[in-house]
XYZ file of C-alpha atoms in Angstrom:
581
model
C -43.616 97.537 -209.348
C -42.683 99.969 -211.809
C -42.973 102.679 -209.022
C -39.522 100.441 -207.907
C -37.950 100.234 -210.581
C -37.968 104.061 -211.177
C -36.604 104.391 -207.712
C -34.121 101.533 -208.617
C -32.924 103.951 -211.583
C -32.668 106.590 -210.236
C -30.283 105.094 -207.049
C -27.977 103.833 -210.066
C -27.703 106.961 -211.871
C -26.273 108.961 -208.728
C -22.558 108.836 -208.580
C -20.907 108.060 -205.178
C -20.721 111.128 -203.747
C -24.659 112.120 -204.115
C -25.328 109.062 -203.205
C -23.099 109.301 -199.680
C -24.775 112.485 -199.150
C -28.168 110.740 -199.369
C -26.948 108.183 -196.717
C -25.569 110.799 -194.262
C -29.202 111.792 -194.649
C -30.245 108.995 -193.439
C -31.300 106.968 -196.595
C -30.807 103.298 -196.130
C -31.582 103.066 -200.184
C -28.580 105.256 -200.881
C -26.277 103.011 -198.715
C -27.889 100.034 -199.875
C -26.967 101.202 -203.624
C -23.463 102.269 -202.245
C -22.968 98.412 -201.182
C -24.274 97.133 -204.508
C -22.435 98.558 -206.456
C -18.742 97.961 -204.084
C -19.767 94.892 -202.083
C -17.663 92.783 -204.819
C -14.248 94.962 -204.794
C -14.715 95.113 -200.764
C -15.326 91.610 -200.712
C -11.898 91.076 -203.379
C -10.014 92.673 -200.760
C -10.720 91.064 -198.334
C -9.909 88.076 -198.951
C -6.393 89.072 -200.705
C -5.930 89.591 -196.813
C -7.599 87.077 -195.176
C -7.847 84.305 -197.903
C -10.555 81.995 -195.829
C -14.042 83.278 -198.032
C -16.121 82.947 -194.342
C -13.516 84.958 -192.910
C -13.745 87.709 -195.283
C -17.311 87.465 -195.624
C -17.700 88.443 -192.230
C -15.195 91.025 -192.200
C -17.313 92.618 -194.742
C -20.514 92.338 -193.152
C -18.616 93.867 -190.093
C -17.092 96.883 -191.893
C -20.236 97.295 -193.726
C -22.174 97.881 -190.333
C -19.278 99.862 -189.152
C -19.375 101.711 -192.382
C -23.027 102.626 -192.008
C -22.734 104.316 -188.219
C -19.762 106.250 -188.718
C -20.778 107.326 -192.118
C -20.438 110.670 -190.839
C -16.882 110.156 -190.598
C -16.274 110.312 -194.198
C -14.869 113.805 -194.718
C -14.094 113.877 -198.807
C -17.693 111.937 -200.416
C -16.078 111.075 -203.412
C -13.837 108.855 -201.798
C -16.357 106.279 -199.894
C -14.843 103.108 -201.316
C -10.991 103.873 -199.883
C -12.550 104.700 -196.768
C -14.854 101.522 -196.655
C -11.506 99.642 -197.507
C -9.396 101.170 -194.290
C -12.394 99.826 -192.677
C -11.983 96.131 -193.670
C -8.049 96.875 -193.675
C -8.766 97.621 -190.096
C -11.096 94.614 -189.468
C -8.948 91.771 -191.333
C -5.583 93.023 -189.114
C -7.697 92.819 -185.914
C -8.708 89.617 -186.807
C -5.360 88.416 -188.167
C -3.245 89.255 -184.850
C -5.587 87.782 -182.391
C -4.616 84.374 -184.726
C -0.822 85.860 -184.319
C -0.085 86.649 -187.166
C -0.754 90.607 -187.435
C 2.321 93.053 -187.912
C 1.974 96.892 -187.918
C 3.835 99.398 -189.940
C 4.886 102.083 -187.788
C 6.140 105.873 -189.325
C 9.481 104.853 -187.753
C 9.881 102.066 -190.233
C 8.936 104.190 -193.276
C 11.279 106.885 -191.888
C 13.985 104.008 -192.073
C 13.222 103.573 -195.241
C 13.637 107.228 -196.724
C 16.075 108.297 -194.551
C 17.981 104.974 -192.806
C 17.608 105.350 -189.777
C 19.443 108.110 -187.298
C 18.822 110.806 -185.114
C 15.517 111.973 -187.089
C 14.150 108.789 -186.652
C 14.310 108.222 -182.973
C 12.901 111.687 -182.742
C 9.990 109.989 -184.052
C 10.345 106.771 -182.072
C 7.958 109.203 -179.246
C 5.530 110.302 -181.578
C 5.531 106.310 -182.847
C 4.628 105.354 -179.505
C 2.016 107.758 -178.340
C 0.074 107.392 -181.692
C 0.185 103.498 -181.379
C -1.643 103.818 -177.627
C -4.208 106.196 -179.110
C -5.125 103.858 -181.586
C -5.172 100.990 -179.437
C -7.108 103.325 -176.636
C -10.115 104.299 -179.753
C -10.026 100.563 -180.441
C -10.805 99.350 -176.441
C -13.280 102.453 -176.415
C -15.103 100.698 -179.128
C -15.117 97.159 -177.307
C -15.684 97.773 -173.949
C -16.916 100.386 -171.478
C -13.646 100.315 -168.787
C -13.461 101.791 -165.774
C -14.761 105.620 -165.994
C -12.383 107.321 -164.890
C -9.654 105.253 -167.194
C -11.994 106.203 -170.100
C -12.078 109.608 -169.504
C -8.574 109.797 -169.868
C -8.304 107.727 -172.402
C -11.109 110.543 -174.758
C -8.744 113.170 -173.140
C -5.582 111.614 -174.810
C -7.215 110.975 -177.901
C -8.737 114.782 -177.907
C -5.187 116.224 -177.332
C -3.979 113.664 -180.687
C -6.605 115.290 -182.399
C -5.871 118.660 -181.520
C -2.447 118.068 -182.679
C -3.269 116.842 -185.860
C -5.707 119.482 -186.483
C -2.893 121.708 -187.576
C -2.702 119.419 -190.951
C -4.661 120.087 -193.682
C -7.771 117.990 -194.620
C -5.490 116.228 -197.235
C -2.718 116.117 -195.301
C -4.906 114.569 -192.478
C -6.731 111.856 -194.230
C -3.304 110.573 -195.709
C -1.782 110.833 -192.280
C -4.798 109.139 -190.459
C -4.680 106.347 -193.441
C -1.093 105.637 -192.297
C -0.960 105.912 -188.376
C -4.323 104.300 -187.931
C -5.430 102.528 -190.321
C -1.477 101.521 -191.185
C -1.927 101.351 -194.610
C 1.551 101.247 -196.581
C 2.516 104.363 -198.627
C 2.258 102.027 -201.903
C -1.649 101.395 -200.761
C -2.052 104.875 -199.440
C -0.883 106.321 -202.953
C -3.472 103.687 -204.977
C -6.437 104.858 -202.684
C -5.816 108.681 -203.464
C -4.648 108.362 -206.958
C -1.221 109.417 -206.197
C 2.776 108.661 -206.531
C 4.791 106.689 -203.918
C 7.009 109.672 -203.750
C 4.474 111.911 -203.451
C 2.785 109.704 -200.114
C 6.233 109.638 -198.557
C 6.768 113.717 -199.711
C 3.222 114.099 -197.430
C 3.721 111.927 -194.779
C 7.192 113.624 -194.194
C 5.688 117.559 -194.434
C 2.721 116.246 -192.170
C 4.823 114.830 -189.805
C 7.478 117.993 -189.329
C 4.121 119.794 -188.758
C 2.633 117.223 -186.330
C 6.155 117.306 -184.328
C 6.289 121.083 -184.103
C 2.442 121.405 -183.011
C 3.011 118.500 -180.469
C 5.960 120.562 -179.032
C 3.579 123.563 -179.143
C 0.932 121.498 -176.917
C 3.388 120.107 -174.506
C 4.859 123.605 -173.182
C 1.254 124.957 -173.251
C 0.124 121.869 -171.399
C 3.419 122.421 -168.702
C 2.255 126.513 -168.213
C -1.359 125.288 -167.394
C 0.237 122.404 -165.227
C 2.136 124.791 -163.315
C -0.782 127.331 -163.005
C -2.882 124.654 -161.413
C -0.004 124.036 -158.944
C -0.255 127.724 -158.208
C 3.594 127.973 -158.917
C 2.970 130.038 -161.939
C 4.735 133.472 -161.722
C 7.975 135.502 -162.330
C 11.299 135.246 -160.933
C 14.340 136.892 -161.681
C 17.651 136.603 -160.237
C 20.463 139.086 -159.370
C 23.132 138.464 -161.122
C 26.087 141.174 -160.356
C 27.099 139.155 -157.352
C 28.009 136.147 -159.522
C 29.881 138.217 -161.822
C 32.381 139.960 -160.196
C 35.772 138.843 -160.984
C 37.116 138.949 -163.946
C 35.819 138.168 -167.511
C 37.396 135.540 -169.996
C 37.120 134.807 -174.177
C 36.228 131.587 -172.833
C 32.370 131.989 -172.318
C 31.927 128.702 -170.774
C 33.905 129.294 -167.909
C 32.540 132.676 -167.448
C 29.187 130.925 -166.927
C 30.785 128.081 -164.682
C 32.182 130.748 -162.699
C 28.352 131.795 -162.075
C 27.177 128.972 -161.343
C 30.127 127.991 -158.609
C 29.576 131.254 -156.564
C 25.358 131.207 -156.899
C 26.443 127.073 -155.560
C 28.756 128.904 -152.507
C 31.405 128.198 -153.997
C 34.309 131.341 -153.310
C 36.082 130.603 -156.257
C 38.364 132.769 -158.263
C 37.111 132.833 -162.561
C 40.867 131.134 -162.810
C 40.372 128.807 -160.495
C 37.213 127.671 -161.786
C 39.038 127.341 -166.028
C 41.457 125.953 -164.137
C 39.477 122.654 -162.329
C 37.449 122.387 -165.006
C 39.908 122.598 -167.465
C 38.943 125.263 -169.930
C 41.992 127.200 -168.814
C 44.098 123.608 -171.108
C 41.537 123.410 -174.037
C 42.524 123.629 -177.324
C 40.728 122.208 -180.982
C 41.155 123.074 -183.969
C 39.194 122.473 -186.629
C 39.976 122.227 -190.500
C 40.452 125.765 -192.113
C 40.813 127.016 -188.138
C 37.404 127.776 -188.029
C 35.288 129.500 -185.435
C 33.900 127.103 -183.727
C 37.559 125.153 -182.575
C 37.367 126.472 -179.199
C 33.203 124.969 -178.410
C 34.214 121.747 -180.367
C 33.938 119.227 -177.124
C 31.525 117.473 -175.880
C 29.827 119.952 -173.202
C 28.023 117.387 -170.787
C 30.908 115.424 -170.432
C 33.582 117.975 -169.734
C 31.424 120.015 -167.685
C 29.870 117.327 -165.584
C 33.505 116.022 -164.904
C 34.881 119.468 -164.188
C 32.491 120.733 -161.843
C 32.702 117.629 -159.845
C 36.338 118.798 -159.209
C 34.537 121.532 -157.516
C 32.229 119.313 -155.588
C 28.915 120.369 -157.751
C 26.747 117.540 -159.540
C 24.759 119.052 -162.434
C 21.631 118.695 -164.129
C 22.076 118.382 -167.936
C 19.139 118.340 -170.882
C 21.495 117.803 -173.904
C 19.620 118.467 -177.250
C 22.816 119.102 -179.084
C 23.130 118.292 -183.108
C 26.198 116.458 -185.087
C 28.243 118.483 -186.600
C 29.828 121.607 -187.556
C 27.749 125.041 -188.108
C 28.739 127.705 -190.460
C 30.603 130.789 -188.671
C 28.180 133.166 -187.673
C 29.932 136.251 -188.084
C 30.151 135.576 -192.171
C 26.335 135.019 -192.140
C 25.257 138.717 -191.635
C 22.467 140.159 -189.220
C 20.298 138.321 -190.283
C 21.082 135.024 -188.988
C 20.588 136.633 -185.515
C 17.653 138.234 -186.158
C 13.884 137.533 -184.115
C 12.245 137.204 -187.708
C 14.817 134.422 -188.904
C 15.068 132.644 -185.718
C 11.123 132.221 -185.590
C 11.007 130.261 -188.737
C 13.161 128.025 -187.277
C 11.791 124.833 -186.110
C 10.547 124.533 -182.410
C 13.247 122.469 -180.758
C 11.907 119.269 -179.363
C 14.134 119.141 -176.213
C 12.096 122.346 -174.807
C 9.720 121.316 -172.653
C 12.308 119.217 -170.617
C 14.524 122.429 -170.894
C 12.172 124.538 -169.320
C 11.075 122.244 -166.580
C 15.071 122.108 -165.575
C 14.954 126.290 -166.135
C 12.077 126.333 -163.789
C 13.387 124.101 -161.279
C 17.390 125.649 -160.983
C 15.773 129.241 -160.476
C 13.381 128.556 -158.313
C 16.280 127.207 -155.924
C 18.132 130.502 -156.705
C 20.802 128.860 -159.365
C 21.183 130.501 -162.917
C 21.656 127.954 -165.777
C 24.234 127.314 -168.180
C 22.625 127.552 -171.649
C 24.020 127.233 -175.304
C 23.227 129.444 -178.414
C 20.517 131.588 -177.293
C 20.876 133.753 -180.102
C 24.722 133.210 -181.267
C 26.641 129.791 -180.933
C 28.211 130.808 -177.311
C 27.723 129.678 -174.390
C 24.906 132.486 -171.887
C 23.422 132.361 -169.043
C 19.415 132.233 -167.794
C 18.623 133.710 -164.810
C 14.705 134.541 -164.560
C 11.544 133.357 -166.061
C 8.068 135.386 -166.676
C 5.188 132.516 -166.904
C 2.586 134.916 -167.931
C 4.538 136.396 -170.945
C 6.483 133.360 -171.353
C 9.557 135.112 -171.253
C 13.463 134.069 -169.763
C 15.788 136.338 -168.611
C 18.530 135.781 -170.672
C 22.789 137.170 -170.493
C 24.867 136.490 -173.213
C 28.295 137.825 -174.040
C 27.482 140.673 -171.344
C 24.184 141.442 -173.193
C 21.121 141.217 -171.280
C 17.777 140.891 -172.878
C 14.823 138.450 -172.614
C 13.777 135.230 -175.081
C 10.009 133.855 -175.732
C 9.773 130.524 -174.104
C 9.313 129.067 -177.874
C 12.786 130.481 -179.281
C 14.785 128.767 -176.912
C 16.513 126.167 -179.185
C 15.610 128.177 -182.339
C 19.439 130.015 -182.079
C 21.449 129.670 -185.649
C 23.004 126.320 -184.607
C 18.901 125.105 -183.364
C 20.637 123.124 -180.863
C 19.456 123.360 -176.834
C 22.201 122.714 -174.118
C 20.966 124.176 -170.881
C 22.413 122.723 -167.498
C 21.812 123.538 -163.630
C 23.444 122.955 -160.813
C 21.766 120.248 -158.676
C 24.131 119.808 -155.695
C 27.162 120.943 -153.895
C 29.180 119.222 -151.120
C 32.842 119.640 -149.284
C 35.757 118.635 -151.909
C 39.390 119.461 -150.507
C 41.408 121.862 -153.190
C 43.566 118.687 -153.976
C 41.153 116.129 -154.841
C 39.693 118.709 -157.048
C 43.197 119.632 -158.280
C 44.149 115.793 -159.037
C 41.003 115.119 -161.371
C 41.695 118.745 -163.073
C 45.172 117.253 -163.998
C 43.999 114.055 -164.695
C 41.108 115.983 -167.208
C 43.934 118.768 -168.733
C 46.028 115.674 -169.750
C 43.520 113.052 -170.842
C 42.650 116.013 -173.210
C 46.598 116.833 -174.363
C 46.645 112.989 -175.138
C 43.915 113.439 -177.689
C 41.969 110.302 -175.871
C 39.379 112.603 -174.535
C 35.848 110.621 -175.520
C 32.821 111.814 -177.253
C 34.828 115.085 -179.145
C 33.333 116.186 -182.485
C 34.976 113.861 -184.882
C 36.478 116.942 -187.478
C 37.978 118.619 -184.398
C 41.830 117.946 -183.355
C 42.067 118.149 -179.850
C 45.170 118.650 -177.320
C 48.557 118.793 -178.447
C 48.354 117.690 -182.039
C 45.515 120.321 -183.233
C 48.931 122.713 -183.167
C 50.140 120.599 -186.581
C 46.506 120.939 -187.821
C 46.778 125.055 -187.115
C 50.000 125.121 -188.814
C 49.158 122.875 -191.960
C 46.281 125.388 -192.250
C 48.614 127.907 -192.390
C 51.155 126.424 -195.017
C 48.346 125.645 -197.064
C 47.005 128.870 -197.317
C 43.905 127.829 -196.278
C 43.277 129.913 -192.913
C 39.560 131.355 -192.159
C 40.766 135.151 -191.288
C 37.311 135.619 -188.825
C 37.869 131.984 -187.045
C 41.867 132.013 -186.968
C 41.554 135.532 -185.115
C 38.999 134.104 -182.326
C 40.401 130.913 -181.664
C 43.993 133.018 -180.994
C 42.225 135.159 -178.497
C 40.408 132.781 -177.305
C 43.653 130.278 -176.628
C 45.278 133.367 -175.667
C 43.399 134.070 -173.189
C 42.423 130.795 -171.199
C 46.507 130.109 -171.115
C 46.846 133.794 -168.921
C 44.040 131.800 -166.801
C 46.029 128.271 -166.481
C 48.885 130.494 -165.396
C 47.164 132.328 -162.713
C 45.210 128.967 -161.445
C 48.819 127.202 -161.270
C 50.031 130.249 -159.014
C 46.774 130.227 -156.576
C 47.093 126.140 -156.745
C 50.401 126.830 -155.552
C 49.589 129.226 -152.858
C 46.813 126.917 -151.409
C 49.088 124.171 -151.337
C 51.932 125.812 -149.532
C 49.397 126.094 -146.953
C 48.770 122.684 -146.299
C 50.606 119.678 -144.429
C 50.466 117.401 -147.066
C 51.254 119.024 -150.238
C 54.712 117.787 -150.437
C 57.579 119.859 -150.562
C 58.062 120.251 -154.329
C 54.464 120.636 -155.095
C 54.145 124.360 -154.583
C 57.734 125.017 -156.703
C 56.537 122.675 -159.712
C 53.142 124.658 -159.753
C 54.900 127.931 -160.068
C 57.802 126.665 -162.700
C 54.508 125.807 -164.803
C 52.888 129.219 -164.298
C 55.610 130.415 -165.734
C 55.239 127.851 -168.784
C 51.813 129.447 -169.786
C 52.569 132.885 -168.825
C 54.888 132.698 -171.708
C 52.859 130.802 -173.988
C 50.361 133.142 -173.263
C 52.712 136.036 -174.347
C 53.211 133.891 -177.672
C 49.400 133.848 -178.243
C 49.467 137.750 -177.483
C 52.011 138.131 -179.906
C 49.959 135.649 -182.546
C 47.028 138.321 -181.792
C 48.846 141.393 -182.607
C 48.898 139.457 -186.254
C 45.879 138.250 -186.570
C 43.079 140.948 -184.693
C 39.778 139.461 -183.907
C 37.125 140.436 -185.424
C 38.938 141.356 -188.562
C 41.909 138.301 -188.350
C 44.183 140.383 -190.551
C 45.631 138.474 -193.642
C 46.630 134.794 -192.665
C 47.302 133.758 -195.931
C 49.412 136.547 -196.980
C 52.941 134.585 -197.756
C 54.574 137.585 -195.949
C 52.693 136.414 -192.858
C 51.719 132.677 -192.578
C 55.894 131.993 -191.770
C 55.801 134.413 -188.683
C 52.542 133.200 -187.735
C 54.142 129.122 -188.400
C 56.934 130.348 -186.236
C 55.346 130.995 -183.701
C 52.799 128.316 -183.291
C 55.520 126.321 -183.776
C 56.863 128.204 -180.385
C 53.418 127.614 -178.415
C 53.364 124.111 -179.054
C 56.895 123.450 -177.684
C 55.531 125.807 -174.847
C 52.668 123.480 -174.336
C 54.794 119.986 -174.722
C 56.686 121.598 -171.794
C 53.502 122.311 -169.736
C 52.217 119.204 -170.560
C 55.433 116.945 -169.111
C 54.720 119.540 -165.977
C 51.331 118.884 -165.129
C 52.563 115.133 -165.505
C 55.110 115.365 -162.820
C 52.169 117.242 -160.807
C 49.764 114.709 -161.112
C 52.275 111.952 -160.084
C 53.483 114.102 -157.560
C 50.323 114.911 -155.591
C 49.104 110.689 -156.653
C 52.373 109.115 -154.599
């Protein structure tokens, strides 16, 4: 008896974590002391769930029993009795939504509350959903055997979740587990581990930018091995010289589109393309006339519409941000640089971006992608599965970019697109929904623009105010002159060959052809304007636009383009009713 009651003692003198230790041992004396001394707090809290004292007594014995077989489980030994109350956490909401009453707490909710809602938090509305089957998956696994081969992938998907979170930290991991599957609150997370609210939320938030990124990191590593099992894994790279011949415009967008039309068949001039598409008409401007006025549109919209005036139906993955970026060109070097643009973020839109990659160049077609390394529009044109490289031309630089950069450019934005078919479209359908686009756009009713950018006709008052105000970006005013400059030479030349084709045909009207040409004429000379605006304002340098001696020639003669463009505008109007009657 005494013999006992020394071994009693000396159970009750062990703190927690010798004691756990003992049990993982095997010692059914050191658990038994572990439930002496907790059974009455695990007990308390289970009924603060449950309230019905049979209820929670057997939710107790339950977790208990679980307790005891997974004991292995319990990573940080200190911390047995938060871990044995997950456990009846765990067992009280199983039992409380087979009554219909259980709710979960997902990480999209707490992102609501931190952060209202948004783009972040659909991002996570994926992650939300695949951790919510895992869990569910573990919790079948426990109850029943299933179908083999349905359980085998069911330990596969939970091995790949764990691989992914293996990138967190043990912390980081048991605070993240407590949340996702055992869907304690932050407020009960933070009283388990003895820490803030803020802090919980500061975790969960680092632990889930990490869990994002090495999900990413899985998925295209998962899509290589998919595609070597398929045997399609190799290299191909495109030529590209025949596509480029031409012509080159400021406009880097349409020297892409111009690409993609003649790898598509398409025997297009690079005017006639900016022309049907209607990059030849753009024009934003942006407060301060910043750099980024002539990209400020919505890309899938005005290129999907544009290209179907050339009878081509694209394939878009759009992983494009809100918002204005800085301008480049003031950041330095270093913006651009291979060490900067790998601590970027992985962009989440990349696997689908390389499947579409994959799937345009393996037809022959080069894609259409966005800020590869600067905020311009490039183009891809070969892939290297082994290295995980792309074969990448940008601004008439050709290089190559890791798999994992693409999307990790200054703006970290991903806009690739790929032609996915071509048919027969007669030069004056295509011409009629080019005019139809050019005016929609000199309106200002266009849909889906950037918000801060003024668009069409009334972005001239914006360039001028900007002026008069003194408050003119030198860098940004210089490109978006040359850049305007430049696209209205285009309109001019795609109104002459639009006139040309039409004089051709039967049914082009009599006074099709002449209006065409009067309107060539209208953006030759507005062209000249922008020419003369360049001589002012040289890009890269943009000479002095706030310079009091200057801004009035420069006002002068913006205020001569727009009148220029009014006129071209009322043209293209009595085109478009012209070739609709």
């Amino acid at each position: 008896m005494n013999q006992l009651r020394e071994i009693s003692v000396e159970w009750e003198e062990m703190d927690d974590a010798a004691l756990v230790k003992k049990a993982k041992e095997g010692s059914r004396e050191a658990f038994g002391e572990l439930v002496r001394r907790h059974r009455s707090k695990v007990y308390g809290y289970a009924r603060s769930m449950v309230q019905e004292a049979h209820a929670a007594e057997d939710i107790v014995q339950d977790a208990l029993i679980r307790a005891f077989l997974h004991l292995g489980k319990l990573v940080d030994a200190e911390r047995f009795l938060p871990w044995v109350h997950r456990i009846v956490r765990n067992q009280a909401l199983t039992r409380l939504k087979k009554a219909g009453r259980g709710q979960e707490t997902t990480f999209s909710g707490l992102e609501a509350a931190v952060s209202g809602g948004g783009e972040e938090q659909e991002m996570w509305g994926s992650l939300d959903y695949v951790l919510k089957r895992v869990a569910h998956a573990m919790e079948r696994e426990m109850q029943q055997d299933g179908v083999p081969e349905a359980r085998l992938m069911r330990l596969e998907t939970q091995q790949v979740l764990m691989d992914i979170i293996a990138c967190l930290k043990p912390k980081e991991r048991q605070i993240f587990e407590s949340h996702f599957f055992d869907q304690l609150s932050p407020q009960e997370i933070a009283r388990e581990f003895s820490l803030t609210a803020a802090n919980v939320y500061q975790i969960l938030s680092r632990s889930r930018k990490k869990v994002i990124q090495e999900r990413i990191r899985v998925t295209v590593d998962a899509y290589i091995q998919t595609r070597k099992d398929w045997g399609t894994m190799g290299k191909t790279v495109l030529g590209t010289e025949k596509w480029q011949e031409g012509g080159h415009s400021w406009s880097t967008a349409g020297n892409v589109l111009h690409a993609l039309a003649k790898a598509a068949g398409r025997d297009h001039s690079l005017a006639a393309v900016m022309g049907l598409t209607g990059l030849a008409f753009r024009i934003q401007v942006l407060p301060g006339v910043h750099i980024a006025g002539p990209t400020a549109f919505d890309f899938a919209d005005v290129f999907r519409r544009g290209l179907r005036n050339l009878g081509m139906t694209v394939r878009i993955v759009d992983g494009m941000k809100p918002g204005i970026g800085d301008n480049v060109n003031l950041l330095g070097e270093a913006a651009t640089s291979l060490k900067t643009m790998q601590k970027r973020d992985i962009h989440q839109a990349l696997p689908e971006a390389l499947d579409l990659i994959h799937h345009a160049v393996d037809r022959g077609y080069p894609v259409l992608a966005w800020d590869l390394s600067i905020p311009e529009f490039g183009m891809l044109y070969g892939y290297d599965d082994e290295h995980k490289l792309l074969y990448m031309d940008e601004c008439c630089r050709k290089d190559t970019l890791s798999y994992e950069n693409l999307g990790r450019g200054v703006m970290e934005e991903i806009f690739v697109m790929a032609v996915d078919s071509a048919s027969n479209l007669s030069f004056k359908e295509g011409l009629r929904g080019a005019l139809e686009m050019i005016l929609e756009h000199y309106s200002g009713q266009e849909p889906n623009a950037p918000a801060e950018a003024v668009k069409g006709l009334e972005a001239y008052d914006v360039w001028i105010e900007a002026f008069r105000s003194q408050g003119v970006e030198a860098n940004g005013n210089g490109y978006n002159i040359a850049v305007v400059g430049d696209c209205r030479k285009y309109a001019a030349g795609f109104l002459e060959e639009a006139a040309r084709w039409l004089e051709k045909t039967e049914d082009a009207g009599e006074n099709v052809p002449l209006r065409l040409n009067e309107a060539a004429e209208t953006y030759r000379q507005l062209a000249q304007t922008f020419a003369e605006l360049h001589v002012l304002f040289p890009y890269p340098e943009g000479g002095n636009p706030n310079d009091p001696k200057v801004s009035p020639q420069a006002i002068a003669l913006l205020e001569k383009a727009k009148k220029l463009e009014i006129r071209g505008a009322e043209q293209l109007e009595n085109l478009s009713n012209a070739l609709n009657s």
